[in-house]
CSV table of C-alpha atoms and ligand atoms in Angstrom, one decimal:
chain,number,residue,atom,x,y,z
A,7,UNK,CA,32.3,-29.4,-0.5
A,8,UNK,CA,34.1,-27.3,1.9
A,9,UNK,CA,32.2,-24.1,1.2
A,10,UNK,CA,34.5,-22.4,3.8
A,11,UNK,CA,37.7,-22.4,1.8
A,12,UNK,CA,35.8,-20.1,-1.2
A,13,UNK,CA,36.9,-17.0,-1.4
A,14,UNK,CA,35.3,-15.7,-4.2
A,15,UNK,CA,32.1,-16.1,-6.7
A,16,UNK,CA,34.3,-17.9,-9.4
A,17,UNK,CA,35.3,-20.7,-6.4
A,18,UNK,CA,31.8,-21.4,-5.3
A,19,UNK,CA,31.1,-21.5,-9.4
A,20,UNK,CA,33.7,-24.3,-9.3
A,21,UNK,CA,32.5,-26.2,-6.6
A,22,UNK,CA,28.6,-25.9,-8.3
A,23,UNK,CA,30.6,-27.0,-11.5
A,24,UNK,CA,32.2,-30.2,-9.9
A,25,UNK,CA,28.8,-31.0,-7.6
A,26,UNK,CA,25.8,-30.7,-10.1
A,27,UNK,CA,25.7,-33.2,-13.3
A,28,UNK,CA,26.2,-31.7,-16.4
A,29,UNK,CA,22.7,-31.3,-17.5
A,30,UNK,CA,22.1,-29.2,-14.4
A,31,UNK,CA,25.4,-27.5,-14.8
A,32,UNK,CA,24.4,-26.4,-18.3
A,33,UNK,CA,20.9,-25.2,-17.4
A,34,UNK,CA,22.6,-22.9,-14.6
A,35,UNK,CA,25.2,-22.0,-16.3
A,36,UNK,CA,24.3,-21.4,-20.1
A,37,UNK,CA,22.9,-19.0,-22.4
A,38,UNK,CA,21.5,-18.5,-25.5
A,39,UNK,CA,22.9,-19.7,-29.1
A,40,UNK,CA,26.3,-18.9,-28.8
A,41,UNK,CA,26.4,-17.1,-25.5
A,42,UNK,CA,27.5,-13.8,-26.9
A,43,UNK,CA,25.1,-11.9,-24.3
A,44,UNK,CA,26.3,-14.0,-21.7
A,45,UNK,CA,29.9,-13.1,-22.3
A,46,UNK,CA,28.9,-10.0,-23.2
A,47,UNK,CA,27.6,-9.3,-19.5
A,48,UNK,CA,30.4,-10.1,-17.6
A,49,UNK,CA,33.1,-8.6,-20.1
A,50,UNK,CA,30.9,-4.8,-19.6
A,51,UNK,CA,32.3,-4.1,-16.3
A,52,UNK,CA,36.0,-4.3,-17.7
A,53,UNK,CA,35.3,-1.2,-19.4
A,54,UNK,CA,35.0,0.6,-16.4
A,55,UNK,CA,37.5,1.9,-14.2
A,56,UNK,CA,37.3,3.9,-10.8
A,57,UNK,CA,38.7,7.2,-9.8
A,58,UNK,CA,39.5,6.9,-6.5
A,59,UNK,CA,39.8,9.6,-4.0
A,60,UNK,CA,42.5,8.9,-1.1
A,61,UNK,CA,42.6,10.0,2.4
A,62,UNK,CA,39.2,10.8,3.1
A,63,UNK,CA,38.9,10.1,7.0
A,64,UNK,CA,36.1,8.1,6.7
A,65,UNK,CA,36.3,5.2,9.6
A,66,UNK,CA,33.5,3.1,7.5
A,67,UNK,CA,30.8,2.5,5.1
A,68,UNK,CA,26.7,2.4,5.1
A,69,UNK,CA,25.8,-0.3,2.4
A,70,UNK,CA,22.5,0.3,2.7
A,71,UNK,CA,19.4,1.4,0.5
A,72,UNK,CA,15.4,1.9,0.6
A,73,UNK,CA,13.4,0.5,-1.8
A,74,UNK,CA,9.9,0.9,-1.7
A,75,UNK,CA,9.1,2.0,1.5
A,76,UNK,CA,12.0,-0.6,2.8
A,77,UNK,CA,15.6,0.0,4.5
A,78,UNK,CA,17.9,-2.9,3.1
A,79,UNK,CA,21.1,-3.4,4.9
A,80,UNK,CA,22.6,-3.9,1.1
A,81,UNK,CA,22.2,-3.1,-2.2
A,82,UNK,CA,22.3,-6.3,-3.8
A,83,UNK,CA,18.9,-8.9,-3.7
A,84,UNK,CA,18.5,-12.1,-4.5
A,85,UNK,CA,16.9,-12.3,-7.8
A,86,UNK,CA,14.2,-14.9,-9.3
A,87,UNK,CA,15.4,-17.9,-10.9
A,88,UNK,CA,13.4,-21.0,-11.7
A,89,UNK,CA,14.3,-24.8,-11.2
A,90,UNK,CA,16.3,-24.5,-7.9
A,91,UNK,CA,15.1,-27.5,-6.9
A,92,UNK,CA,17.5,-29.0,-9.2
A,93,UNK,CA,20.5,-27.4,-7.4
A,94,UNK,CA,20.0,-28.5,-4.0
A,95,UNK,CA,16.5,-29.9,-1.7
A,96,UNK,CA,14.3,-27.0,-0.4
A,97,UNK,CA,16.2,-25.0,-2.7
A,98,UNK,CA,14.0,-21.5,-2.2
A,99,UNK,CA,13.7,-22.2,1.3
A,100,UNK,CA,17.2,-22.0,2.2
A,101,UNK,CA,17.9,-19.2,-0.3
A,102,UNK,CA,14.9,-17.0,1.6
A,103,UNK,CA,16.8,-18.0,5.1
A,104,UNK,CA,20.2,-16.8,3.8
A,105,UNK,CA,18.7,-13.3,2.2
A,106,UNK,CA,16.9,-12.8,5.8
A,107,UNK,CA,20.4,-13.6,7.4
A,108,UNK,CA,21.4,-10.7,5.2
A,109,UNK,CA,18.7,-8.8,6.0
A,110,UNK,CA,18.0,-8.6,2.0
A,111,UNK,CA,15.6,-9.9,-0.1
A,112,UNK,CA,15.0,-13.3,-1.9
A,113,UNK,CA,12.7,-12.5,-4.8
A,114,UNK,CA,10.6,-15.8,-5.5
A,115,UNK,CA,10.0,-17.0,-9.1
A,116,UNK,CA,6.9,-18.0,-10.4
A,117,UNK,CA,8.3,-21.2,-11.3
A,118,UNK,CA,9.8,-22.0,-7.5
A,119,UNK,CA,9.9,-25.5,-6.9
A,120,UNK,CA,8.4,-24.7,-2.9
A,121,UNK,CA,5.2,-23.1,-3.5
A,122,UNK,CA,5.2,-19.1,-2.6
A,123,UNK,CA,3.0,-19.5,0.5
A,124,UNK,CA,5.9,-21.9,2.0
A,125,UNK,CA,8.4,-19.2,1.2
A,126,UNK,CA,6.6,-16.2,2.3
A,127,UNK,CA,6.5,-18.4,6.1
A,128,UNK,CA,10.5,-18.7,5.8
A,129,UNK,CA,11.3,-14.9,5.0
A,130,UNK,CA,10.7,-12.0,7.0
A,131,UNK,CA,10.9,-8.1,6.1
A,132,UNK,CA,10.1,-7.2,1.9
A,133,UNK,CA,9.0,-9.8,0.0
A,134,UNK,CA,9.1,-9.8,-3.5
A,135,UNK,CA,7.1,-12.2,-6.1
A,136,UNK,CA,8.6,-12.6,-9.3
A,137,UNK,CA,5.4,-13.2,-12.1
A,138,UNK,CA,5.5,-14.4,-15.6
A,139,UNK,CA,2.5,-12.3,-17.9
A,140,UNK,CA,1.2,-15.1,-19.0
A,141,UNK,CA,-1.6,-15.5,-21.2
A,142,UNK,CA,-4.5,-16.8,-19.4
A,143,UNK,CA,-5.9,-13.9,-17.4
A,144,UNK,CA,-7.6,-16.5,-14.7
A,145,UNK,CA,-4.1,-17.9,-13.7
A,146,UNK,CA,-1.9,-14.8,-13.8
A,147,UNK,CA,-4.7,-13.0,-11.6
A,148,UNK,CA,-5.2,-15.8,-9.1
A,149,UNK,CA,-0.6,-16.0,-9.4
A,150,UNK,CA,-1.1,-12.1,-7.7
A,151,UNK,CA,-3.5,-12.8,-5.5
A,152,UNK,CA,-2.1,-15.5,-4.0
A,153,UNK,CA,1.8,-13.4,-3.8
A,154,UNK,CA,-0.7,-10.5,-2.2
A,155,UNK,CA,-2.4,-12.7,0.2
A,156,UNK,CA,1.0,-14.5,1.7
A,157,UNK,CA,2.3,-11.2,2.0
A,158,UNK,CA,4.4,-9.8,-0.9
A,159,UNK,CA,5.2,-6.4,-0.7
A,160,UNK,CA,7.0,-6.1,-4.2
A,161,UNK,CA,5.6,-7.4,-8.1
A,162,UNK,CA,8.4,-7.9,-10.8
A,163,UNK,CA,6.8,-8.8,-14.0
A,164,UNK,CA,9.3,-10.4,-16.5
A,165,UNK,CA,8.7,-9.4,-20.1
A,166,UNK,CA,11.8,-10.7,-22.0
A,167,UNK,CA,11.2,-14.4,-21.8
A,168,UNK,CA,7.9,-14.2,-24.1
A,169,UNK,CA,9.0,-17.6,-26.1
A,170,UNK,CA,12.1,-19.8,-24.9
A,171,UNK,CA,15.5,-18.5,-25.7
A,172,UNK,CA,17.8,-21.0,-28.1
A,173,UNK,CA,19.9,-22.8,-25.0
A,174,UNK,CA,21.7,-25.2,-27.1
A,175,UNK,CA,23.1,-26.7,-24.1
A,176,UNK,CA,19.9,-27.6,-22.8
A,177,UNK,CA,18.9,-28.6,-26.2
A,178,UNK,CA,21.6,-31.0,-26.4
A,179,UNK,CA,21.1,-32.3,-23.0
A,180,UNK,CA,17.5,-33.0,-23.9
A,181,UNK,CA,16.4,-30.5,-20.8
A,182,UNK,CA,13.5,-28.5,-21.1
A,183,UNK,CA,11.8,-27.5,-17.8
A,184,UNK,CA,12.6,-31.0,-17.1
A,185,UNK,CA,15.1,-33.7,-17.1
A,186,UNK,CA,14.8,-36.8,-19.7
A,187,UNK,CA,16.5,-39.8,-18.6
A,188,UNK,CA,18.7,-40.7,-21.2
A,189,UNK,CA,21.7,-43.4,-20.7
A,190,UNK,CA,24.0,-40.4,-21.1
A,191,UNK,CA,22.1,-38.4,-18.1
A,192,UNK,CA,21.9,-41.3,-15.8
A,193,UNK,CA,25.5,-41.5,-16.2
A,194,UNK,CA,25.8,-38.0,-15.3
A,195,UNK,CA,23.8,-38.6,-12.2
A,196,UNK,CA,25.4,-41.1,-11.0
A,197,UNK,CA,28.9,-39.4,-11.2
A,198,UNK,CA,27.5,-36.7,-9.4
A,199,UNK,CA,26.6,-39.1,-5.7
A,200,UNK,CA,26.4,-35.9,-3.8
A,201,UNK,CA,23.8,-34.8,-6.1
A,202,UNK,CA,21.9,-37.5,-6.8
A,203,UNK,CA,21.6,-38.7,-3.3
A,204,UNK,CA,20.8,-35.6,-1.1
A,205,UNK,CA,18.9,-33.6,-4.1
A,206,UNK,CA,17.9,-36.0,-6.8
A,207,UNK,CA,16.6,-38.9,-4.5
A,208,UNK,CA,16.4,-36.7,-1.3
A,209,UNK,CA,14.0,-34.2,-3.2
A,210,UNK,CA,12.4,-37.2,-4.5
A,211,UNK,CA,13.3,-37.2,-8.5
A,212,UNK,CA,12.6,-34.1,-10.8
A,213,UNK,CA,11.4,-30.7,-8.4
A,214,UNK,CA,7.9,-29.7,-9.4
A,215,UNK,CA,6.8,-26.3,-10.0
A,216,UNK,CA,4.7,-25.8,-6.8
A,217,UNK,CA,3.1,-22.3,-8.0
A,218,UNK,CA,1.0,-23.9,-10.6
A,219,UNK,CA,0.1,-27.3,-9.1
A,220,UNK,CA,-3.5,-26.0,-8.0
A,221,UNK,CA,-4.1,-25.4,-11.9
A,222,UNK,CA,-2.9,-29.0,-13.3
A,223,UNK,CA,-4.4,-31.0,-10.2
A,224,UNK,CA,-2.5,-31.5,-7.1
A,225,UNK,CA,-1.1,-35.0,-7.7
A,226,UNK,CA,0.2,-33.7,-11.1
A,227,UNK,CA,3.6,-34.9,-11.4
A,228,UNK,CA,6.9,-32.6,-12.5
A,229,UNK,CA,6.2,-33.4,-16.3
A,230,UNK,CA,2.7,-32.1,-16.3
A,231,UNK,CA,3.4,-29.4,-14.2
A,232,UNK,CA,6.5,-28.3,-16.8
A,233,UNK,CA,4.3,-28.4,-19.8
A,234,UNK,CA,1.4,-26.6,-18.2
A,235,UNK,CA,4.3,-23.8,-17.5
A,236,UNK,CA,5.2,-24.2,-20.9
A,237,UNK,CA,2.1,-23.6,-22.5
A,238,UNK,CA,1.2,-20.7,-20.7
A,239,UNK,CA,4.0,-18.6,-22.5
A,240,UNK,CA,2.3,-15.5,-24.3
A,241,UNK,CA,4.2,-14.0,-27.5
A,242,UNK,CA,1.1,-11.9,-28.1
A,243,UNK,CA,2.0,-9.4,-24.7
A,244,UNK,CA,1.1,-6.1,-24.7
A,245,UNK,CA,1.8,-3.1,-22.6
A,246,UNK,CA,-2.1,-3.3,-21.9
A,247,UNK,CA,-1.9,-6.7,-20.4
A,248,UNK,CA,0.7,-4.7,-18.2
A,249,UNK,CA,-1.4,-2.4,-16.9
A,250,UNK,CA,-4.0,-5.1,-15.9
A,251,UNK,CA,-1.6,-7.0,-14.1
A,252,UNK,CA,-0.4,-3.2,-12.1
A,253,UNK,CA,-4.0,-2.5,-11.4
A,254,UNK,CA,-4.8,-6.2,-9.9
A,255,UNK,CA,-1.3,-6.0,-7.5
A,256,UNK,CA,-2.0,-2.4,-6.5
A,257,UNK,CA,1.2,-2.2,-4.7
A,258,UNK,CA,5.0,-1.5,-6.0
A,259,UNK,CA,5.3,-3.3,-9.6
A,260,UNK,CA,8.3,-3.1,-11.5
A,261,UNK,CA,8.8,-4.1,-15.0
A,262,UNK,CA,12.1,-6.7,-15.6
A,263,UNK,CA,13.7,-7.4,-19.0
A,264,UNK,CA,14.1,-3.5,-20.0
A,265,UNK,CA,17.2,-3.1,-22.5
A,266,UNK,CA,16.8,0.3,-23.7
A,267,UNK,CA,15.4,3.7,-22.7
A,268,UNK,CA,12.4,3.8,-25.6
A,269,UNK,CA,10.7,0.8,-23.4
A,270,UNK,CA,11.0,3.5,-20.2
A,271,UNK,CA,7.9,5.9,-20.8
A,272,UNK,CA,5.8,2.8,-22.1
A,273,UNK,CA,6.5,0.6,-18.8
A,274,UNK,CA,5.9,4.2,-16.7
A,275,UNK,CA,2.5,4.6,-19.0
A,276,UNK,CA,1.2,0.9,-17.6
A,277,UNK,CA,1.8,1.7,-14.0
A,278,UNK,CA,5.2,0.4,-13.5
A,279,UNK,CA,6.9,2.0,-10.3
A,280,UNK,CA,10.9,1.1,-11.4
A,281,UNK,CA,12.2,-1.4,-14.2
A,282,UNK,CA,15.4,-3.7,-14.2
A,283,UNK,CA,17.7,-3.5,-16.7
A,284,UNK,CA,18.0,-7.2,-17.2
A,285,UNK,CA,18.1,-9.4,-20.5
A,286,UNK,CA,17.8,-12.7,-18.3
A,287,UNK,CA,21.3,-13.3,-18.2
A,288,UNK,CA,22.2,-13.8,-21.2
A,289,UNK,CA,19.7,-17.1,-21.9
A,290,UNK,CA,16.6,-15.1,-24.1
A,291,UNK,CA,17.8,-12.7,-27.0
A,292,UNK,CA,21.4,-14.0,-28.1
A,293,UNK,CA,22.9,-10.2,-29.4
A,294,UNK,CA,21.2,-8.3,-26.6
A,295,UNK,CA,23.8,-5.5,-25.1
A,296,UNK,CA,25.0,-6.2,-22.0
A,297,UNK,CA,22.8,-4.5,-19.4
A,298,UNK,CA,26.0,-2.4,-17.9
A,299,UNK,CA,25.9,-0.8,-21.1
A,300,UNK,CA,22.2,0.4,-21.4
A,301,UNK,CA,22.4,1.4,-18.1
A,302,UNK,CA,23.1,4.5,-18.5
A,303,UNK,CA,19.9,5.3,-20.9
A,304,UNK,CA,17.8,3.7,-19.2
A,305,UNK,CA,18.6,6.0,-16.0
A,306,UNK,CA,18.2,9.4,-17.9
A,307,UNK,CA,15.4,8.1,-19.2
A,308,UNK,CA,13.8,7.2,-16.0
A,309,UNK,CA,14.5,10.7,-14.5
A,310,UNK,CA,13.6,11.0,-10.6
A,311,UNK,CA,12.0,8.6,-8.2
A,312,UNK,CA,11.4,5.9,-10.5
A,313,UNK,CA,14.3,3.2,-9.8
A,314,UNK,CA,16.2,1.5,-12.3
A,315,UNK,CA,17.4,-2.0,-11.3
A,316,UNK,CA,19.8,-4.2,-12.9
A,317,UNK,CA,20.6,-7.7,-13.0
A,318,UNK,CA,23.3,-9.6,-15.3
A,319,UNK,CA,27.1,-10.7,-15.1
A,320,UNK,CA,27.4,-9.4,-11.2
A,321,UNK,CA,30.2,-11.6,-10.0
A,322,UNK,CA,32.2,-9.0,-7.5
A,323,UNK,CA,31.3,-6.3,-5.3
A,324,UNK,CA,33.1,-3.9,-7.7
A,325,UNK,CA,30.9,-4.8,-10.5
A,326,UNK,CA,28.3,-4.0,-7.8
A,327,UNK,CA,30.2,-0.8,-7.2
A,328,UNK,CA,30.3,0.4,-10.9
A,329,UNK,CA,26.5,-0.1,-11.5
A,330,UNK,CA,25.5,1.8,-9.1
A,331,UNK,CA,28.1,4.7,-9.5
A,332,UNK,CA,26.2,4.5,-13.2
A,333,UNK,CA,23.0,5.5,-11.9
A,334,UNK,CA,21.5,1.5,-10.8
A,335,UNK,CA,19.3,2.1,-7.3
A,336,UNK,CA,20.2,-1.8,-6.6
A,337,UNK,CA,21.4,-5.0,-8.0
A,338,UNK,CA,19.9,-8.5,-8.4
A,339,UNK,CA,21.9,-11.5,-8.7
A,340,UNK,CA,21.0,-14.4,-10.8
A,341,UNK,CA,24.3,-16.8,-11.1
A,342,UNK,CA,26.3,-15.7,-7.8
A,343,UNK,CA,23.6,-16.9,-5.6
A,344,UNK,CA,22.9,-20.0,-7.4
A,345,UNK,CA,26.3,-21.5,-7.9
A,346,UNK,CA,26.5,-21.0,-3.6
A,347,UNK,CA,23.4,-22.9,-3.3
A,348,UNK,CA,24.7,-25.2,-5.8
A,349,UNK,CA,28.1,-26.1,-3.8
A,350,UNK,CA,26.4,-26.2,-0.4
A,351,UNK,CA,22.5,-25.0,0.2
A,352,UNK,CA,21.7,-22.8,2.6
A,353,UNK,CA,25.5,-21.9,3.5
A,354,UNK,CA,26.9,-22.0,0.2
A,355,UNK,CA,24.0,-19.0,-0.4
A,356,UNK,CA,25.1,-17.1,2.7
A,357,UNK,CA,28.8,-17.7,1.6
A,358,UNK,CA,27.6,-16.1,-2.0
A,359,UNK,CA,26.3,-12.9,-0.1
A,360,UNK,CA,29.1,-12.7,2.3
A,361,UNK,CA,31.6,-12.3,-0.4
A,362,UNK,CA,30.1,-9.7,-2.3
A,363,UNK,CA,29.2,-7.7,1.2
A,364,UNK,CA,32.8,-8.1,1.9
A,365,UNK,CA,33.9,-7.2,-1.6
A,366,UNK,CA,31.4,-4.8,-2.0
A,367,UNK,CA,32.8,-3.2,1.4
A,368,UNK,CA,36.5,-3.2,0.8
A,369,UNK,CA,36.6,-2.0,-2.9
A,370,UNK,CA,34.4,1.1,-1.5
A,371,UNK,CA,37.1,2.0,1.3
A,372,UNK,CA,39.7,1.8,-0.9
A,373,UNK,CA,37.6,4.1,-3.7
A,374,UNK,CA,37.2,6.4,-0.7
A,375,UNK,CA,33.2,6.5,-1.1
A,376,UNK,CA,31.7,6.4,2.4
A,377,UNK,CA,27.9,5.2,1.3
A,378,UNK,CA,26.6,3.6,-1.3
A,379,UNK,CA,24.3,6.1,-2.0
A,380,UNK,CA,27.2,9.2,-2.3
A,381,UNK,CA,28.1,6.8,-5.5
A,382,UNK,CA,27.5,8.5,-9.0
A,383,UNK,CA,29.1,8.8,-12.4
A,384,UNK,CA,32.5,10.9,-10.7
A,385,UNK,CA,33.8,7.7,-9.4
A,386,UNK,CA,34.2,5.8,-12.5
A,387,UNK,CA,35.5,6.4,-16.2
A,388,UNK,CA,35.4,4.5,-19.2
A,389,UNK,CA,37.7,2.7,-20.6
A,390,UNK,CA,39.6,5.0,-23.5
A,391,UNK,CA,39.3,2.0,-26.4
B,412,FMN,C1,19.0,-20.9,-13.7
B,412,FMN,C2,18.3,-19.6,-13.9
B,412,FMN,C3,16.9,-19.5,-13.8
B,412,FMN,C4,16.3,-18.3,-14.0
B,412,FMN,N1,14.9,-18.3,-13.8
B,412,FMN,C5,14.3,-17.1,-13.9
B,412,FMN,C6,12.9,-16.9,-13.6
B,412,FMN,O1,12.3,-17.9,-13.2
B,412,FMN,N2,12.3,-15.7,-13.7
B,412,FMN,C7,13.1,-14.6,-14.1
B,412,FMN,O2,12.5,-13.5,-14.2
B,412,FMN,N3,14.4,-14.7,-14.4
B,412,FMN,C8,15.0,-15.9,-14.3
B,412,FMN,N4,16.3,-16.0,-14.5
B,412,FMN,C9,17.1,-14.7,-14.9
B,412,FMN,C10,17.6,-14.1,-13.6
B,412,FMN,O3,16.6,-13.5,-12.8
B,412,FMN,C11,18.6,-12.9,-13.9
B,412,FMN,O4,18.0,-12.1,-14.8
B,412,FMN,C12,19.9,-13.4,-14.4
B,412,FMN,O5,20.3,-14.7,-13.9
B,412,FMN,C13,21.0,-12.4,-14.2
B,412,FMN,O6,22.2,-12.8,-14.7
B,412,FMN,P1,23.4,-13.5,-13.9
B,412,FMN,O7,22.9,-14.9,-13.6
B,412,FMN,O8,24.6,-13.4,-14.8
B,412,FMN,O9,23.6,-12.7,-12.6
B,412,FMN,C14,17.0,-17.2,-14.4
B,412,FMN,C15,18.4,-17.2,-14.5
B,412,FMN,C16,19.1,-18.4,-14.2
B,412,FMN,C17,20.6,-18.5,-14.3
């Protein structure tokens, strides 16, 4: 793939579309039941338009924000997402080396297919560790200890993915954490040679979930690792089990998976330091709101120094732009990132990130906003319907 013809998210998406096999297309690309939340995401941002203010005489713009003690040079980050093995080999490796490119931050998911210690060696400045609350008190613990003592600065616990979300595409595709071989998939595989050769064979077959190896044995194969993932999901969370988790990090924690103000004071009360208005993409609670919509609650109900994140849908720096005029400290991207590493690794990722800086750039010269940081509710109005 000639990563440097894309110009945009929706070209690298392409590319990742015509590279990856179906059943890996599907899992990157899909939602829940009938993807209304996943439409739902992208199609927020339309109702938003800017007010821009002309002739401002300002020569350029500062992109950048502190978080948590930290100064990144943009407001976006890399979010977590599981599985990247399956897009390219050394998936979270190459996605940590484009964020530090960036001077951002790749935020590694518990289920990583490098392990979180090999990550942490590839990254330099924040690092954030994305955990899953699961229910066995002995792994989750030993899961922060581990993030603490490879040097993590920042905790994300993830609390809207208590049981799987409905993917039908995956269920269709037989995938689940893992891909079956069926005739139809090896098919698929073998009509994908790019794939299959440099990240199916090169990566040596299915991508195991390093993080939990040291719990199922360390010659455990992808399967066993994937159910022992599986099984650690915990319907029964409380805001208790939260706390625990807070208390055993010590350091910044925020909360991901908040879709309404109600769950603010309740994720304040167990020691969170900032939450991210985030429902996973679209791929847990088909009929969530889009997160551009609760935004705005959840901000107001945050009040000062307590930043509001939000993930979901960002394909352009001007959906970057409007999030943050609403009241979002910083962005995470899920999709953008992923269909770049998809199309090409390492530069398809920095390709991802270069587009939105550029996007994100231009869109705020011509709104005639000097900072990212001077954005706020005046530069944006909604939609009348
Ligand atoms: C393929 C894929 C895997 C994901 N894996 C995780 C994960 O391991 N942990 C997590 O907290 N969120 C995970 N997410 C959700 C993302 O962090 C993020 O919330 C979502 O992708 C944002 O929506 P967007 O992809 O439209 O930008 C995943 C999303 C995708 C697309």
């Amino acid at each position: 793939m000639d990563i440097s013809s894309a110009v945009s998210i929706a070209d690298l998406e392409s590319m990742a579309r015509r590279r990856l096999p179906k059943v890996i297309f599907d899992y990157l690309y899909g939602g829940a039941e009938d993807e209304i939340t996943l439409s739902a995401n992208l199609d927020a941002f339309k109702q938003w338009q800017f007010k821009p203010r002309l002739v401002t005489g300002h020569v350029s713009r500062n992109l950048s924000v502190d978080l948590f003690g930290d100064r990144l040079s943009l407001p976006f980050l890399i979010g977590p997402t599981g599985l990247n093995g399956l897009h390219w080999k050394g998936a979270d490796l190459a996605l940590a080396q484009a964020a530090k490119q960036a001077q951002t931050v790749h935020t590694v998911s518990t289920a990583s297919t490098n392990s979180l210690e090999d990550i942490a060696k590839v990254s330099s400045g924040p690092k954030w560790f994305q955990l899953y609350p699961w229910g066995d008190r002995a792994v989750v613990g030993r899961l922060i200890d581990r993030a603490k003592a490879a040097g993590y600065t920042v905790m994300m616990v993830t609390v809207d993915s208590l049981v799987a979300g409905k993917r039908e595409r995956d269920a269709r595709n037989k995938f689940s954490h893992e891909v079956h071989l069926t005739p139809r998939v090896i098919w698929d595989g073998i009509t994908h040679p790019d794939w299959l050769i440099k990240t199916w064979f090169a990566g040596g077959g299915m991508p195991r979930i390093e993080n939990v190896a040291e719990f199922v044995g360390p010659g455990s194969n992808a399967s066993q690792l994937a159910e022992f993932t599986r099984s650690q999901r915990n319907a029964g969370l409380n805001w208790d089990d939260i706390a625990w988790m807070k208390d055993r990090w010590g350091g910044p924690f925020l909360v991901k998976g908040i879709a309404c103000a109600e769950d603010v004071p309740l994720a304040k009360k167990a020691g969170a330091d900032g939450v991210v208005v985030s429902n996973h993409g679209g791929r847990q609670l088909d009929g969530a709101p889009a997160t551009l919509d609760v935004l705005q609650e959840v901000v107001q109900a945050s009040g000062d120094n307590f930043p509001v994140l939000i993930d979901g849908g960002f394909r352009r720096g001007s959906d970057i732009i409007k999030a943050l005029a609403l009241g979002a400290k910083a962005i995470l991207l899920g999709r953008a990132t992923l269909y770049g590493l998809a199309a090409g690794g390492e530069p398809g990722v920095a390709k991802a990130l270069s587009i939105l800086q550029s996007e994100l750039d231009r869109s705020l010269a011509l709104l005639g906003c000097e900072s990212v940081q001077a954005l706020n509710s005046s530069w944006v109005r909604r939609v009348a319907k």
